[in-house]
Amino acid sequence: DTAVSQTPKYLVTQMGNDKSIKCEQNLGHDTMYWYKQDSKKFLKIMFSYNNKELIINETVPNRFSPKSPDKAHLNLHINSLELGDSAVYFCASSQAGDSPLHFGNGTRLTVT
Amino acid sequence: QQQVKQSPQSLIVQKGGISIINCAYENTAFDYFPWYQQFPGKGPALLIAIRPDVSEKKEGRFTISFNKSAKQFSLHIMDSQPGDSATYFCAALSTSGTYKYIFGTGTRLKVLA
């Protein structure tokens, strides 16, 4: 059983389009995250939700909108895609405290 | 103050050698320091973690050394194997904060056969 699963694995789209990435975790964790990994492999947090409430919102363009319908799901919708949005997006989950992050296998987004 | 500085950026080690990756932090509120291993096409996965009340933690061939006064910690991979070739990230977390992990910039390790 995949603990943190995200779909799709690959996403190729043109500038200006709107796209969504879905994430689900079956670990019973309370906190979910979206991370962006650029071409240099830097991992940068974008958002974090705890029990469906937004707790971290880094300096991310408002074209990015996360949605958490329940604590097992955290989706990411991106409007008006730009070339600079091309990256690998990782969903992750954890429990509170010093619980480790569990990452999904990423969604590689390519904007042409 | 929120940064975690990681070095080296890349590392090439012979099979059987010792790989050492270093990280330094500024924020004294950090109290949990994990290391993550990432293979191509996969998400990072927890390798080993330490809290600042101990100076060393060992799990198999992987050891974290922690120097609280210097605000530094390092990952040592003993008897490095080609299968260890991956990108390694250190991270830091304040467990009394908003669950915001701060990641280092990553080290690409290649172990030559």
Coordinates of C-alpha atoms in Angstrom, one line a residue:
Chain A
D1 CA 0.0 0.0 0.0
T2 CA 1.3 3.4 -1.0
A3 CA 1.4 5.7 2.1
V4 CA 1.4 9.0 0.3
S5 CA 0.2 8.9 -3.3
Q6 CA -0.1 11.7 -5.7
T7 CA -1.4 12.0 -9.2
P8 CA -0.5 12.5 -11.9
K9 CA 3.2 11.5 -12.0
Y10 CA 3.8 13.6 -15.0
L11 CA 2.1 16.7 -16.2
V12 CA 3.0 18.6 -19.4
T13 CA 1.0 21.6 -20.3
Q14 CA 1.1 25.0 -22.0
M15 CA 1.5 28.4 -20.5
G16 CA -1.7 29.9 -19.3
N17 CA -3.5 26.7 -18.6
D18 CA -4.9 25.6 -15.3
K19 CA -4.0 22.3 -13.7
S20 CA -4.5 20.3 -10.5
I21 CA -2.4 17.8 -8.6
K22 CA -4.1 15.4 -6.2
C23 CA -2.6 13.9 -3.0
E24 CA -3.9 11.3 -0.6
Q25 CA -2.3 9.7 2.5
N26 CA -3.4 6.6 4.3
L27 CA -1.2 7.0 7.3
G28 CA -3.7 8.7 9.5
H29 CA -1.5 11.8 9.8
D30 CA -2.9 15.2 10.8
T31 CA -0.6 17.4 8.8
M32 CA -0.1 17.5 5.0
Y33 CA 2.3 19.6 2.9
W34 CA 3.2 20.7 -0.6
Y35 CA 6.9 21.1 -1.4
K36 CA 8.4 22.3 -4.6
Q37 CA 11.7 20.9 -5.9
D38 CA 13.4 22.9 -8.6
S39 CA 16.0 21.8 -11.1
K40 CA 18.8 22.3 -8.6
K41 CA 17.0 19.9 -6.2
F42 CA 16.2 22.6 -3.7
L43 CA 13.2 21.6 -1.6
K44 CA 11.0 24.5 -0.6
I45 CA 7.8 24.3 1.4
M46 CA 4.8 25.9 -0.2
F47 CA 1.8 25.0 2.1
S48 CA 0.9 23.0 5.1
Y49 CA -2.5 22.0 6.4
N50 CA -3.2 20.6 9.8
N51 CA -6.6 18.9 10.2
K52 CA -7.8 20.7 7.1
E53 CA -6.7 24.1 8.3
L54 CA -4.0 26.1 6.5
I55 CA -1.0 26.6 8.9
I56 CA 1.8 27.4 6.6
N57 CA 1.5 29.6 3.5
E58 CA 4.9 30.6 2.2
T59 CA 5.5 33.3 -0.3
V60 CA 3.7 31.6 -3.1
P61 CA 1.9 33.3 -5.9
N62 CA -1.8 33.3 -5.4
R63 CA -2.1 31.4 -8.7
F64 CA -1.4 28.4 -6.4
S65 CA -4.4 27.3 -4.3
P66 CA -4.3 24.3 -2.0
K67 CA -7.5 22.6 -1.0
S68 CA -8.0 20.0 1.8
P69 CA -11.4 18.4 1.7
D70 CA -10.4 16.1 4.6
K71 CA -7.3 15.4 6.5
A72 CA -6.3 12.5 4.2
H73 CA -6.4 14.7 1.1
L74 CA -4.5 17.8 0.0
N75 CA -4.9 19.0 -3.6
L76 CA -3.0 21.7 -5.4
H77 CA -4.6 23.8 -8.1
I78 CA -2.5 26.1 -10.3
N79 CA -4.0 28.8 -12.4
S80 CA -2.4 30.5 -15.4
L81 CA 0.7 28.3 -15.5
E82 CA 4.0 30.0 -16.2
L83 CA 7.3 28.6 -17.4
G84 CA 8.8 29.1 -14.0
D85 CA 6.3 26.8 -12.5
S86 CA 8.1 23.8 -14.1
A87 CA 9.4 21.7 -11.2
V88 CA 8.7 18.5 -9.3
Y89 CA 5.9 19.0 -6.7
F90 CA 5.9 16.7 -3.7
C91 CA 3.1 16.0 -1.3
A92 CA 4.1 14.9 2.2
S93 CA 2.4 14.1 5.5
S94 CA 3.4 13.8 9.1
Q95 CA 2.0 13.7 12.6
A96 CA 2.6 16.5 15.1
G97 CA 5.9 16.9 16.9
D98 CA 9.1 15.3 15.7
S99 CA 7.3 12.8 13.4
P100 CA 9.2 12.4 10.1
L101 CA 7.8 13.6 6.8
H102 CA 6.5 10.9 4.5
F103 CA 6.8 12.0 0.9
G104 CA 4.9 11.0 -2.2
N105 CA 6.9 10.2 -5.4
G106 CA 6.3 13.6 -6.9
T107 CA 4.6 15.1 -9.9
R108 CA 6.9 16.4 -12.5
L109 CA 5.2 19.5 -14.0
T110 CA 6.6 20.8 -17.3
V111 CA 5.2 24.1 -18.7
T112 CA 5.9 24.8 -22.3
Chain B
Q1 CA 18.1 32.5 10.8
Q2 CA 15.8 30.0 9.2
Q3 CA 18.4 28.6 6.9
V4 CA 20.2 25.3 7.1
K5 CA 23.5 25.3 5.3
Q6 CA 24.7 22.0 3.8
S7 CA 28.0 21.0 2.2
P8 CA 29.4 19.7 0.0
Q9 CA 27.1 20.2 -2.9
S10 CA 28.4 17.0 -4.5
L11 CA 30.6 14.1 -3.3
I12 CA 32.3 11.3 -5.0
V13 CA 33.5 8.4 -2.9
Q14 CA 35.1 5.1 -3.6
K15 CA 33.3 1.9 -2.6
G16 CA 34.1 1.1 0.9
G17 CA 35.0 4.7 1.8
I18 CA 33.4 7.1 4.3
S19 CA 31.0 9.7 3.0
I20 CA 30.6 12.8 5.2
I21 CA 28.0 15.5 4.7
N22 CA 27.8 18.6 6.9
C23 CA 25.0 20.9 8.0
A24 CA 24.9 24.1 10.1
Y25 CA 22.0 26.0 11.5
E26 CA 21.4 29.3 13.3
N27 CA 18.0 29.0 14.9
T28 CA 18.4 27.6 18.4
A29 CA 14.7 26.7 18.5
F30 CA 15.4 23.8 16.2
D31 CA 15.2 20.6 18.2
Y32 CA 14.8 17.8 15.6
F33 CA 17.3 17.1 12.9
P34 CA 16.5 14.4 10.3
W35 CA 18.4 13.3 7.2
Y36 CA 16.6 12.3 4.1
Q37 CA 17.7 10.2 1.2
Q38 CA 16.3 10.7 -2.3
F39 CA 16.8 8.4 -5.3
P40 CA 16.0 9.7 -8.8
G41 CA 12.3 9.7 -9.5
K42 CA 11.4 9.2 -5.9
G43 CA 10.4 11.3 -3.0
P44 CA 12.8 11.9 -0.1
A45 CA 12.7 9.2 2.6
L46 CA 13.8 9.5 6.2
L47 CA 17.2 7.9 6.7
I48 CA 18.0 8.8 10.3
A49 CA 17.2 11.5 12.8
I50 CA 18.6 13.0 16.0
R51 CA 17.5 15.3 18.8
P52 CA 20.0 17.7 20.4
D53 CA 20.1 15.8 23.8
V54 CA 22.5 13.3 22.3
S55 CA 25.8 13.9 20.4
E56 CA 25.7 10.8 18.2
K57 CA 23.2 8.4 16.8
K58 CA 24.1 5.3 14.8
E59 CA 21.9 3.1 12.6
G60 CA 23.8 0.5 10.7
R61 CA 26.3 2.2 8.5
F62 CA 24.8 5.6 9.0
T63 CA 25.8 7.9 11.9
I64 CA 24.7 11.4 12.8
S65 CA 27.1 13.4 14.8
F66 CA 25.7 16.5 16.6
N67 CA 27.5 19.5 18.0
K68 CA 25.0 21.6 19.9
S69 CA 27.4 24.4 20.8
A70 CA 28.6 24.8 17.3
K71 CA 25.1 24.3 15.9
Q72 CA 26.4 21.8 13.4
F73 CA 25.5 18.2 12.6
S74 CA 26.8 15.7 10.1
L75 CA 26.0 12.4 8.4
H76 CA 28.6 9.8 8.1
I77 CA 28.1 6.8 5.8
M78 CA 30.6 4.1 6.6
D79 CA 31.6 1.5 4.0
S80 CA 29.8 3.4 1.3
Q81 CA 28.2 1.3 -1.4
P82 CA 27.1 2.1 -5.0
G83 CA 23.5 1.6 -3.8
D84 CA 24.1 4.6 -1.5
S85 CA 24.4 6.9 -4.5
A86 CA 21.6 9.4 -4.1
T87 CA 20.9 13.0 -3.0
Y88 CA 21.0 13.6 0.8
F89 CA 19.2 16.4 2.6
C90 CA 19.6 17.5 6.1
A91 CA 16.7 19.2 7.7
A92 CA 15.7 21.0 10.9
L93 CA 12.5 21.4 12.8
S94 CA 11.2 23.3 15.8
T95 CA 8.7 20.9 17.3
S96 CA 7.1 23.7 19.2
G97 CA 6.5 25.6 16.0
T98 CA 4.3 25.2 12.9
Y99 CA 5.7 21.9 11.7
K100 CA 7.9 23.8 9.2
Y101 CA 10.8 21.7 8.2
I102 CA 13.8 23.6 6.9
F103 CA 15.8 21.7 4.4
G104 CA 19.4 22.0 3.4
T105 CA 20.3 22.4 -0.2
G106 CA 21.2 18.8 -0.8
T107 CA 24.3 16.7 -1.5
R108 CA 24.6 14.5 -4.5
L109 CA 26.6 11.5 -3.5
K110 CA 28.1 9.1 -6.0
V111 CA 29.8 6.0 -4.8
L112 CA 32.1 4.4 -7.4
A113 CA 32.2 0.7 -7.7

